[in-house]
Coordinates of C-alpha atoms in Angstrom, one line a residue:
X617 CA 71.6 -91.0 196.5
X618 CA 75.2 -90.3 195.3
X619 CA 77.3 -87.6 197.1
X620 CA 79.3 -85.1 195.1
X621 CA 82.3 -85.4 197.3
X622 CA 81.2 -84.6 200.8
X623 CA 77.7 -84.1 202.4
X624 CA 78.3 -80.5 203.2
X625 CA 79.4 -79.7 199.6
X626 CA 76.2 -81.1 198.3
X627 CA 74.1 -79.1 200.7
X628 CA 76.0 -75.9 200.0
X629 CA 75.7 -76.4 196.2
X630 CA 71.9 -76.9 196.5
X631 CA 71.6 -73.7 198.5
X632 CA 73.8 -71.8 196.0
X633 CA 71.6 -72.9 193.2
X634 CA 68.5 -71.9 195.1
X635 CA 67.1 -75.4 195.0
X636 CA 66.7 -75.5 198.8
X637 CA 67.0 -72.7 201.4
X638 CA 69.7 -72.4 204.1
X639 CA 67.1 -73.1 206.8
X640 CA 66.1 -76.3 205.1
X641 CA 69.8 -77.3 204.9
X642 CA 70.4 -76.5 208.6
X643 CA 67.4 -78.6 209.7
X644 CA 68.6 -81.6 207.6
X645 CA 72.2 -81.2 209.0
X646 CA 70.8 -81.2 212.6
X647 CA 68.8 -84.4 211.9
X648 CA 71.8 -86.0 210.2
X649 CA 74.0 -85.5 213.3
X650 CA 71.3 -87.1 215.4
X651 CA 70.2 -90.0 213.1
X652 CA 72.8 -90.3 210.4
X653 CA 72.1 -90.8 206.7
X654 CA 72.9 -89.0 203.5
X655 CA 71.7 -85.5 202.9
X656 CA 70.4 -86.2 199.4
X657 CA 68.3 -89.2 200.4
X658 CA 67.0 -87.3 203.5
X659 CA 66.0 -84.3 201.3
X660 CA 64.1 -86.6 199.0
X661 CA 62.4 -88.6 201.8
X662 CA 61.1 -85.5 203.4
X663 CA 59.8 -84.1 200.1
X664 CA 62.1 -81.1 200.2
X665 CA 63.4 -81.9 196.7
X666 CA 62.2 -84.2 193.9
X667 CA 64.3 -87.3 193.3
X668 CA 64.5 -86.7 189.6
X669 CA 65.6 -83.1 190.1
X670 CA 68.2 -84.1 192.5
X671 CA 69.6 -86.7 190.1
X672 CA 69.9 -84.2 187.3
X673 CA 71.5 -81.7 189.6
X674 CA 74.1 -84.3 190.8
X675 CA 74.8 -85.3 187.2
X676 CA 75.3 -81.7 186.2
X677 CA 77.7 -81.1 189.0
X678 CA 79.7 -84.3 188.1
X679 CA 79.6 -83.6 184.4
X680 CA 78.1 -87.0 183.5
X681 CA 74.7 -88.1 182.0
X682 CA 72.0 -89.4 184.4
X683 CA 69.1 -91.8 184.0
X684 CA 66.4 -93.7 185.9
X685 CA 66.9 -97.4 185.0
X686 CA 64.0 -99.0 183.2
X687 CA 63.3 -102.3 181.5
X688 CA 64.5 -102.1 177.9
X689 CA 67.3 -99.6 178.6
X690 CA 69.5 -102.2 180.3
X691 CA 70.9 -105.2 178.3
X692 CA 70.7 -108.0 180.8
X693 CA 73.0 -110.2 178.7
X694 CA 75.9 -107.8 179.6
X695 CA 75.7 -108.4 183.4
X696 CA 78.1 -111.5 183.1
X697 CA 80.8 -109.1 181.8
X698 CA 81.1 -107.8 185.4
X699 CA 79.5 -110.5 187.4
X700 CA 76.7 -110.2 190.0
X701 CA 79.0 -110.1 193.0
X702 CA 81.3 -107.4 191.6
X703 CA 78.3 -105.4 190.3
X704 CA 76.8 -105.4 193.8
X705 CA 80.2 -104.5 195.4
X706 CA 80.8 -101.6 193.0
X707 CA 77.0 -100.7 192.8
X708 CA 77.1 -100.7 189.0
X709 CA 75.1 -102.3 186.2
X710 CA 76.1 -102.4 182.4
X711 CA 73.4 -100.7 180.2
X712 CA 74.5 -101.3 176.6
X713 CA 77.6 -101.7 174.5
X714 CA 78.4 -99.8 171.3
X715 CA 81.6 -101.0 169.6
X716 CA 84.3 -100.9 172.2
X717 CA 82.5 -98.6 174.7
X718 CA 80.4 -100.0 177.6
X719 CA 77.9 -97.6 179.1
X720 CA 77.5 -98.4 182.8
X721 CA 75.0 -97.0 185.4
X722 CA 76.9 -96.1 188.5
X723 CA 76.0 -94.8 191.9
X724 CA 79.4 -93.1 192.1
X725 CA 80.5 -92.2 188.5
X726 CA 83.2 -89.9 189.9
X727 CA 85.1 -92.8 191.4
X728 CA 88.1 -93.4 189.3
X729 CA 89.1 -96.6 191.1
X730 CA 85.7 -98.1 190.2
X731 CA 86.0 -97.1 186.6
X732 CA 89.5 -98.6 186.4
X733 CA 88.2 -101.8 187.9
X734 CA 85.4 -102.0 185.3
X735 CA 87.9 -101.4 182.5
X736 CA 90.0 -104.2 183.9
X737 CA 87.0 -106.6 184.1
X738 CA 85.6 -105.9 180.7
X739 CA 88.5 -104.8 178.5
X740 CA 86.3 -102.0 177.2
X741 CA 86.1 -98.2 177.5
X742 CA 83.7 -97.2 180.3
X743 CA 81.1 -94.5 179.8
X744 CA 79.7 -93.7 183.3
X745 CA 76.1 -92.7 183.8
X746 CA 74.7 -91.6 187.2
X747 CA 71.7 -93.6 188.5
X748 CA 70.1 -93.9 192.0
X749 CA 71.8 -96.5 194.2
X750 CA 68.5 -98.3 195.1
X751 CA 67.6 -98.3 191.4
X752 CA 70.8 -100.1 190.5
X753 CA 70.5 -102.6 193.3
X754 CA 67.0 -103.4 192.2
X755 CA 68.0 -104.1 188.6
X756 CA 71.0 -106.2 189.6
X757 CA 68.7 -108.3 191.7
X758 CA 66.1 -108.6 188.8
X759 CA 68.6 -109.6 186.1
X760 CA 70.7 -111.8 188.3
X761 CA 67.6 -113.8 189.3
X762 CA 66.7 -114.3 185.6
X763 CA 63.6 -112.2 185.8
X764 CA 63.9 -111.0 182.3
X765 CA 60.6 -112.1 180.8
X766 CA 58.7 -109.2 179.2
X767 CA 55.3 -110.3 180.5
X768 CA 56.4 -110.5 184.1
X769 CA 58.1 -107.1 183.8
X770 CA 54.9 -105.6 182.4
X771 CA 52.9 -106.9 185.3
X772 CA 55.1 -105.0 187.8
X773 CA 55.7 -101.8 185.9
X774 CA 54.5 -98.5 187.4
X775 CA 53.5 -95.5 185.4
X776 CA 56.9 -93.9 185.7
X777 CA 58.9 -97.0 184.8
X778 CA 58.6 -96.7 181.0
X779 CA 60.3 -95.1 178.1
X780 CA 58.7 -93.3 175.2
X781 CA 59.3 -92.6 171.6
X782 CA 57.9 -89.2 170.6
X783 CA 56.3 -89.1 167.2
X784 CA 58.6 -87.5 164.7
X785 CA 58.5 -87.3 160.9
X786 CA 61.6 -87.8 158.9
X787 CA 61.2 -84.3 157.5
X788 CA 60.0 -82.6 160.7
X789 CA 63.2 -82.1 162.6
X790 CA 65.7 -84.1 164.8
X791 CA 65.3 -87.7 165.7
X792 CA 63.8 -88.8 169.0
X793 CA 66.1 -90.5 171.5
X794 CA 64.8 -93.7 172.9
X795 CA 67.0 -93.1 175.9
X796 CA 65.0 -90.1 177.0
X797 CA 62.5 -91.1 179.6
X798 CA 59.1 -89.7 180.5
X799 CA 56.1 -90.9 182.2
X800 CA 53.9 -93.3 180.2
X801 CA 52.3 -96.7 180.4
X802 CA 53.4 -100.4 180.2
X803 CA 52.2 -100.4 176.5
X804 CA 54.8 -97.8 175.6
X805 CA 57.5 -99.8 177.4
X806 CA 56.5 -103.0 175.6
X807 CA 56.7 -101.3 172.2
X808 CA 60.1 -99.9 173.0
X809 CA 61.4 -103.2 174.3
X810 CA 60.3 -104.8 171.0
X811 CA 62.1 -102.0 169.0
X812 CA 65.3 -102.1 171.0
X813 CA 65.5 -105.9 170.9
X814 CA 64.9 -106.0 167.2
X815 CA 67.5 -103.3 166.5
X816 CA 70.1 -105.0 168.7
X817 CA 69.5 -108.4 166.9
X818 CA 69.8 -106.6 163.5
X819 CA 66.3 -107.5 162.4
X820 CA 64.9 -106.0 159.2
X821 CA 61.2 -106.0 160.2
X822 CA 58.9 -106.3 163.1
X823 CA 55.4 -108.0 162.6
X824 CA 52.7 -107.2 165.2
X825 CA 49.8 -109.6 164.4
X826 CA 46.4 -110.2 165.9
X827 CA 45.9 -113.8 167.2
X828 CA 43.0 -115.7 168.6
X829 CA 44.9 -115.9 171.9
X830 CA 46.0 -112.2 171.8
X831 CA 49.0 -110.7 170.0
X832 CA 52.0 -112.3 168.3
X833 CA 55.1 -110.2 167.8
X834 CA 57.7 -111.6 165.4
X835 CA 60.8 -110.1 163.8
X836 CA 62.7 -111.0 160.6
X837 CA 66.3 -111.9 161.0
X838 CA 68.4 -112.9 158.0
X839 CA 65.2 -113.2 155.9
X840 CA 63.4 -115.6 158.4
X841 CA 60.6 -114.6 160.8
X842 CA 61.2 -115.5 164.4
X843 CA 59.0 -115.1 167.5
X844 CA 60.0 -112.1 169.6
X845 CA 57.3 -112.0 172.3
X846 CA 53.7 -112.8 173.0
X847 CA 52.2 -110.0 175.1
X848 CA 49.3 -110.8 177.5
X849 CA 45.9 -111.1 175.9
X850 CA 43.8 -107.9 175.5
X851 CA 46.7 -105.6 174.7
X852 CA 46.6 -105.8 170.8
X853 CA 44.4 -102.7 170.2
X854 CA 46.6 -100.6 172.6
X855 CA 49.8 -101.8 171.0
X856 CA 48.5 -100.9 167.5
X857 CA 47.4 -97.5 168.7
X858 CA 50.8 -96.8 170.3
X859 CA 52.6 -97.7 167.0
X860 CA 50.2 -95.6 165.0
X861 CA 50.9 -92.6 167.3
X862 CA 54.7 -93.1 166.7
X863 CA 54.2 -93.2 163.0
X864 CA 51.7 -90.2 162.9
X865 CA 48.9 -92.3 161.6
X866 CA 45.2 -92.0 162.2
X867 CA 44.4 -94.2 165.3
X868 CA 40.7 -93.9 164.6
X869 CA 40.9 -95.4 161.1
X870 CA 40.9 -99.2 161.4
X871 CA 39.2 -100.2 158.1
X872 CA 41.8 -98.9 155.6
X873 CA 45.6 -99.6 155.2
X874 CA 47.8 -96.7 156.4
X875 CA 51.5 -95.9 156.2
X876 CA 53.8 -93.8 158.4
X877 CA 57.4 -93.1 159.1
X878 CA 59.5 -92.1 162.1
X879 CA 63.1 -91.5 163.0
X880 CA 64.4 -92.7 166.4
X881 CA 67.7 -92.9 168.2
X882 CA 68.6 -96.2 169.7
X883 CA 71.9 -97.5 171.0
X884 CA 73.3 -94.1 170.2
X885 CA 72.5 -94.0 166.5
X886 CA 69.7 -92.7 164.3
X887 CA 67.4 -95.4 162.8
X888 CA 64.4 -94.8 160.5
X889 CA 61.2 -96.9 160.8
X890 CA 58.6 -97.4 158.1
X891 CA 55.2 -98.3 159.6
X892 CA 52.4 -100.0 157.7
X893 CA 49.0 -101.1 159.0
X894 CA 46.6 -103.6 157.4
X895 CA 43.1 -104.6 158.6
X896 CA 42.5 -108.3 159.0
X897 CA 39.7 -110.5 160.2
X898 CA 41.1 -110.6 163.8
X899 CA 42.2 -106.9 163.9
X900 CA 44.9 -104.7 162.5
X901 CA 48.3 -106.1 161.6
X902 CA 51.3 -103.7 161.9
X903 CA 54.7 -104.1 160.1
X904 CA 57.7 -101.9 161.0
X905 CA 60.6 -101.9 158.5
X906 CA 63.8 -101.1 160.3
X907 CA 66.3 -99.0 158.3
X908 CA 69.5 -99.0 160.2
X909 CA 72.4 -97.3 158.5
X910 CA 74.8 -99.4 160.7
X911 CA 73.7 -102.5 158.7
X912 CA 74.1 -100.8 155.3
X913 CA 77.2 -102.1 153.6
X914 CA 77.8 -99.4 151.0
X915 CA 81.0 -100.6 149.3
X916 CA 80.6 -103.0 146.5
X917 CA 83.5 -105.0 147.8
X918 CA 81.6 -105.7 151.0
X919 CA 78.5 -107.2 149.3
X920 CA 79.9 -110.6 148.4
X921 CA 80.8 -110.2 144.7
X922 CA 83.4 -112.6 143.3
X923 CA 86.3 -110.6 141.9
X924 CA 85.5 -111.6 138.3
X925 CA 81.8 -110.6 138.5
X926 CA 82.7 -107.4 140.4
X927 CA 85.1 -106.4 137.6
X928 CA 82.4 -107.0 135.0
X929 CA 79.8 -105.0 137.0
X930 CA 82.2 -102.1 137.6
X931 CA 83.0 -102.0 133.9
X932 CA 79.3 -101.6 133.2
X933 CA 79.1 -98.8 135.7
X934 CA 82.1 -97.0 134.2
X935 CA 80.3 -96.5 130.8
X936 CA 79.4 -92.9 130.1
X937 CA 75.8 -93.7 129.3
X938 CA 73.4 -96.7 129.1
X939 CA 71.0 -98.8 131.2
X940 CA 72.2 -101.0 134.0
X941 CA 69.6 -103.2 135.6
X942 CA 69.6 -105.1 139.0
X943 CA 67.0 -107.9 139.1
X944 CA 65.6 -110.2 141.8
X945 CA 62.6 -110.7 144.0
X946 CA 61.5 -108.4 146.8
X947 CA 63.9 -108.4 149.7
X948 CA 66.9 -109.7 147.7
X949 CA 69.0 -106.6 148.3
X950 CA 68.6 -104.8 145.0
X951 CA 68.4 -101.3 146.5
X952 CA 71.5 -101.9 148.5
X953 CA 73.4 -102.9 145.4
X954 CA 72.2 -99.7 143.6
X955 CA 73.3 -97.6 146.6
X956 CA 76.7 -99.3 146.5
X957 CA 77.0 -98.6 142.8
X958 CA 76.2 -95.0 143.4
X959 CA 78.8 -94.8 146.1
X960 CA 81.4 -96.1 143.6
X961 CA 80.6 -93.6 140.9
X962 CA 79.5 -90.5 142.8
X963 CA 81.7 -87.4 142.8
X964 CA 81.4 -83.6 143.1
X965 CA 81.8 -83.4 139.3
X966 CA 78.6 -85.4 138.7
X967 CA 74.9 -84.6 139.1
X968 CA 73.2 -87.7 140.5
X969 CA 69.5 -87.9 140.9
X970 CA 67.4 -90.8 142.2
X971 CA 63.6 -91.4 142.2
X972 CA 62.6 -94.0 144.8
X973 CA 59.6 -95.4 146.6
X974 CA 60.4 -95.1 149.3
X975 CA 63.8 -93.4 149.9
X976 CA 65.3 -95.9 152.3
X977 CA 68.7 -94.3 153.1
X978 CA 69.9 -90.8 152.5
X979 CA 73.2 -90.5 150.6
X980 CA 75.7 -87.6 150.4
X981 CA 76.1 -85.8 147.0
X982 CA 72.9 -87.5 145.7
X983 CA 69.6 -85.7 145.1
X984 CA 66.9 -88.2 146.1
X985 CA 63.2 -87.8 145.1
X986 CA 60.3 -89.6 146.9
X987 CA 57.5 -91.0 144.7
X988 CA 54.1 -89.8 145.9
X989 CA 51.4 -91.3 143.6
X990 CA 48.5 -89.8 145.5
X991 CA 49.5 -86.3 144.3
X992 CA 50.6 -87.5 140.8
X993 CA 54.4 -87.8 141.5
X994 CA 54.9 -91.1 139.7
X995 CA 58.2 -92.7 138.6
X996 CA 57.6 -91.6 135.0
X997 CA 56.7 -88.0 135.9
X998 CA 59.7 -87.6 138.2
X999 CA 62.0 -89.0 135.5
X1000 CA 60.8 -86.5 133.0
X1001 CA 61.4 -83.7 135.5
X1002 CA 64.9 -85.1 136.3
X1003 CA 65.8 -85.0 132.6
X1004 CA 65.3 -81.2 132.7
X1005 CA 67.7 -80.9 135.7
X1006 CA 70.9 -81.6 133.7
X1007 CA 71.6 -85.1 135.3
X1008 CA 74.7 -87.2 134.7
X1009 CA 73.5 -90.3 136.5
X1010 CA 69.9 -91.3 137.2
X1011 CA 68.7 -94.1 139.6
X1012 CA 65.2 -95.4 139.2
X1013 CA 64.0 -97.4 142.3
X1014 CA 61.9 -99.7 140.2
X1015 CA 60.7 -100.0 136.6
X1016 CA 57.1 -101.0 137.3
X1017 CA 55.2 -99.9 134.1
X1018 CA 55.5 -99.3 130.4
X1019 CA 55.8 -95.5 130.8
X1020 CA 58.6 -95.6 133.3
X1021 CA 60.5 -98.2 131.1
X1022 CA 60.2 -96.0 128.0
X1023 CA 61.5 -92.9 129.8
X1024 CA 64.4 -94.8 131.3
X1025 CA 65.5 -96.3 128.0
X1026 CA 65.2 -92.9 126.3
X1027 CA 67.3 -91.4 129.1
X1028 CA 69.9 -94.1 128.6
X1029 CA 70.0 -93.4 124.8
X1030 CA 70.4 -89.7 125.2
X1031 CA 73.7 -89.7 127.2
X1032 CA 72.7 -90.6 130.7
X1033 CA 73.8 -93.5 132.9
X1034 CA 70.6 -95.0 134.2
X1035 CA 70.5 -97.5 137.1
X1036 CA 67.3 -99.3 137.9
X1037 CA 65.7 -102.4 139.4
X1038 CA 63.4 -104.9 137.8
X1039 CA 61.5 -107.9 139.1
X1040 CA 62.7 -111.0 137.1
X1041 CA 64.0 -114.4 138.0
X1042 CA 67.4 -114.1 136.3
X1043 CA 69.5 -111.7 134.2
X1044 CA 68.4 -113.0 130.7
X1045 CA 64.7 -112.7 131.8
X1046 CA 65.1 -108.9 132.1
X1047 CA 65.4 -108.6 128.3
X1048 CA 62.0 -110.4 127.8
X1049 CA 60.4 -108.3 130.5
X1050 CA 61.3 -105.0 128.9
X1051 CA 60.3 -106.2 125.5
X1052 CA 56.9 -107.2 126.9
X1053 CA 56.6 -103.7 128.3
X1054 CA 56.7 -102.4 124.7
X1055 CA 60.4 -101.4 124.4
X1056 CA 61.5 -101.7 120.7
X1057 CA 64.3 -104.3 120.4
X1058 CA 66.5 -102.0 118.4
X1059 CA 66.3 -99.4 121.2
X1060 CA 66.9 -101.9 124.0
X1061 CA 69.9 -103.4 122.3
X1062 CA 71.5 -100.0 122.0
X1063 CA 70.6 -98.8 125.6
X1064 CA 71.3 -101.9 127.7
X1065 CA 74.8 -102.1 129.2
X1066 CA 74.1 -105.2 131.4
X1067 CA 72.0 -106.9 134.0
X1068 CA 72.9 -108.1 137.6
X1069 CA 70.7 -110.9 139.0
X1070 CA 71.0 -111.4 142.7
X1071 CA 69.7 -113.4 145.7
X1072 CA 70.6 -113.3 149.4
X1073 CA 71.7 -116.6 151.1
X1074 CA 72.0 -117.1 154.8
X1075 CA 75.6 -117.6 155.9
X1076 CA 76.9 -120.3 158.3
X1077 CA 77.1 -119.3 161.9
X1078 CA 80.8 -119.2 162.9
X1079 CA 80.0 -120.2 166.4
X1080 CA 78.5 -123.6 165.6
X1081 CA 80.0 -124.5 162.2
X1082 CA 80.4 -128.2 161.4
X1083 CA 81.1 -130.4 158.4
X1084 CA 78.5 -132.6 156.7
X1085 CA 78.1 -134.7 153.6
X1086 CA 75.1 -133.5 151.4
X1087 CA 72.5 -136.0 150.2
X1088 CA 72.9 -137.3 146.6
X1089 CA 69.9 -135.5 145.3
X1090 CA 71.3 -132.2 146.7
X1091 CA 74.6 -132.8 145.0
X1092 CA 72.8 -133.6 141.7
X1093 CA 70.7 -130.4 141.8
X1094 CA 73.9 -128.4 142.6
X1095 CA 75.7 -129.9 139.5
X1096 CA 78.0 -132.0 141.7
X1097 CA 76.6 -135.5 141.1
X1098 CA 80.0 -136.9 140.1
X1099 CA 81.6 -135.8 143.5
X1100 CA 79.8 -137.8 146.2
X1101 CA 81.2 -137.7 149.7
X1102 CA 82.7 -134.2 149.4
X1103 CA 82.3 -132.4 152.8
X1104 CA 80.6 -129.0 153.1
X1105 CA 79.9 -126.7 156.0
X1106 CA 76.7 -125.9 157.9
X1107 CA 75.7 -124.6 161.3
X1108 CA 74.6 -127.1 164.0
X1109 CA 72.5 -124.4 165.8
X1110 CA 73.4 -122.4 168.9
X1111 CA 72.2 -119.5 171.0
X1112 CA 74.0 -116.9 168.9
X1113 CA 72.1 -117.9 165.8
X1114 CA 68.7 -118.7 167.5
X1115 CA 69.4 -122.4 166.8
X1116 CA 69.1 -121.8 163.0
X1117 CA 72.7 -122.6 162.1
X1118 CA 72.8 -119.3 160.1
X1119 CA 74.0 -115.9 161.1
X1120 CA 74.0 -113.0 158.6
X1121 CA 73.5 -113.1 154.8
X1122 CA 75.7 -112.9 151.7
X1123 CA 74.8 -111.9 148.2
X1124 CA 74.8 -114.3 145.2
X1125 CA 75.4 -112.3 142.0
X1126 CA 75.2 -113.3 138.4
X1127 CA 76.3 -110.6 136.0
X1128 CA 75.3 -110.4 132.3
X1129 CA 77.3 -107.8 130.3
X1130 CA 75.6 -106.9 127.0
X1131 CA 78.1 -106.8 124.1
X1132 CA 78.8 -108.5 120.8
X1133 CA 76.6 -111.5 120.2
X1134 CA 74.2 -110.7 123.0
X1135 CA 73.5 -107.3 121.6
X1136 CA 72.6 -108.8 118.2
X1137 CA 70.3 -111.3 119.9
X1138 CA 68.5 -108.5 121.7
X1139 CA 68.2 -106.5 118.5
X1140 CA 66.3 -109.4 116.8
X1141 CA 64.2 -110.0 120.0
X1142 CA 65.6 -113.5 120.5
X1143 CA 63.9 -115.7 123.1
X1144 CA 65.3 -116.0 126.6
X1145 CA 66.5 -119.6 126.2
X1146 CA 68.8 -118.5 123.3
X1147 CA 70.3 -115.8 125.5
X1148 CA 71.0 -118.4 128.2
X1149 CA 72.6 -120.7 125.7
X1150 CA 75.0 -117.9 124.6
X1151 CA 75.9 -117.2 128.2
X1152 CA 76.6 -120.9 128.9
X1153 CA 78.7 -121.0 125.7
X1154 CA 80.7 -118.0 127.0
X1155 CA 81.2 -119.6 130.5
X1156 CA 79.1 -116.9 132.2
X1157 CA 77.9 -118.5 135.5
X1158 CA 74.3 -118.4 136.5
X1159 CA 72.9 -117.7 140.0
X1160 CA 72.9 -121.3 141.1
X1161 CA 76.5 -121.9 140.1
X1162 CA 77.6 -118.6 141.8
X1163 CA 75.8 -119.9 144.9
X1164 CA 77.5 -123.3 144.7
X1165 CA 80.9 -121.4 144.7
X1166 CA 79.7 -119.7 147.9
X1167 CA 79.0 -123.0 149.5
X1168 CA 82.3 -124.4 148.3
X1169 CA 84.0 -121.6 150.1
X1170 CA 82.2 -122.6 153.3
X1171 CA 80.1 -119.4 153.6
X1172 CA 76.8 -121.2 153.3
X1173 CA 75.4 -124.7 152.7
X1174 CA 74.2 -126.3 149.5
X1175 CA 70.6 -126.7 150.7
X1176 CA 70.4 -122.9 151.3
X1177 CA 71.7 -122.2 147.7
X1178 CA 69.1 -124.5 146.2
X1179 CA 66.4 -122.9 148.3
X1180 CA 67.1 -119.4 147.0
X1181 CA 68.0 -120.1 143.4
X1182 CA 65.9 -121.4 140.6
X1183 CA 67.0 -124.4 138.4
X1184 CA 66.8 -122.2 135.3
X1185 CA 69.2 -119.8 137.0
X1186 CA 72.0 -122.2 136.5
X1187 CA 74.6 -121.5 133.8
X1188 CA 77.0 -124.2 132.7
X1189 CA 77.0 -127.1 135.2
X1190 CA 80.1 -128.1 137.0
X1191 CA 80.1 -131.4 135.1
X1192 CA 79.9 -129.6 131.8
X1193 CA 82.9 -127.3 132.7
X1194 CA 84.9 -130.3 133.8
X1195 CA 84.2 -132.1 130.5
X1196 CA 84.9 -129.3 128.1
X1197 CA 87.6 -127.3 129.9
X1198 CA 88.0 -124.9 126.9
X1199 CA 89.6 -122.0 128.7
X1200 CA 91.9 -121.1 131.5
X1201 CA 89.0 -119.2 133.3
X1202 CA 86.7 -122.2 133.0
X1203 CA 89.4 -124.6 134.3
X1204 CA 90.2 -122.3 137.2
X1205 CA 86.4 -122.2 138.2
X1206 CA 86.1 -126.0 137.9
X1207 CA 89.1 -126.5 140.2
X1208 CA 87.5 -124.1 142.7
X1209 CA 84.2 -126.1 142.7
X1210 CA 85.7 -129.5 142.7
X1211 CA 88.9 -129.0 144.6

């Protein structure tokens, strides 16, 4: 155990605090003079003081945090920053890294020379944490030997070697800190390892699925599911129960779907989890949605809009009233785009109210309402209540039904700016969808400011980027059939991107601003193909062409663009632009694509 500065000072401090008696200290000092050893360790060995209590006392005296190292709290990939030999010499082990600060478990956190050496080795700021010497040595040995497999760790975990996430509701108080350790079971540790790994890898969801061989845990990164771990067989029911406890769900109910929510603290920041259970033939499946504010890009400029499309979108948002729609499939980032739009136009002078299902992120200066259909709080009912609250701007999480659509359009016509999402394949399709919902064409033509259609495309991993020549059929589908042999970029696959060749995602945005001829077409309920023809005539790019520009810039590959966009999404083809060249804007776009 670590000394404060000298053995006598430690003993005197313990006596002064009433933790041990003077007679107990005298007896230990006599034994120390005879046999040697450290007072703290001797007090623990003889049962005079509990090891955890002594650790906390030492940390309090030194003015640093303390912890007992456990699997899941230590990021084994950080050990090479210091090196095994230096870690053993200094008796330290890195725990986790947040931005430019490295948290390090140390047996002697008061040693300035050791902290200076760590800063020299890592180039990072060091945040020391007190941990028992033997605990640090044990984990250096484990991680240096490569013993990082979850299953092997679970087999050797004791009841005290786990971390727990206490159940907390979003509305019931402060978040629970994953770094706070209490006694538990290996199941608790396994769930926490899965959570911490997914959060660190910036996953959006965790899937816990029953399997004939046991349990399969996967997580979604950049829109693609990847295997996270396969726990030993026979643990599925226990894992499901643990997650249900976290989400405040009924662990006895296994026949019906359930939903829960919890807020945790991991890697020093608050993270919201949405939990959903679903009964299947082999057992219950659990999905946890990870809502990490650190991954929320709130500024429109950071989402991936081209300057021209961003200017058009901002012009739509600057209108004093009207309806602005964001369309796309589930998981295409529509809610993030709406949040970013609200961030652009919110101010203390405006009353902004949202109605969402669910409320994913909490925003300042925005009044957010959660839909609760079980008690009658639907989108339409919430919207009617909002209109009596003197709003300036209203955001509707999703227009799902005829009633919500009618109220949203009426709100847009009566002097409110209304932002909403809608599920359609492209921007022109939003008009037909609202007409099908019973909105009168003359009302829609007056209310609609514009529509943004979007998709998310995986971006090329910068660590393994390479050049390649796409196949002829790929070039044809992308509108580049007359440019064979043109090189593009893609990822070869590496450890950083899980051998996928992609790391992160970027938005593809097609913006349709409603004015002039388009407004007249909507007024007479023109079919979707006529609206597309007008957009092509006016050189408004569709989703596929916007995606091709993204690939030309080297941010993604053509195959990814074709996979996430539909052929009807395309506006004027590259070949058409090259042939016609009627405007400076069109010529500039053609040069960007072909150049």
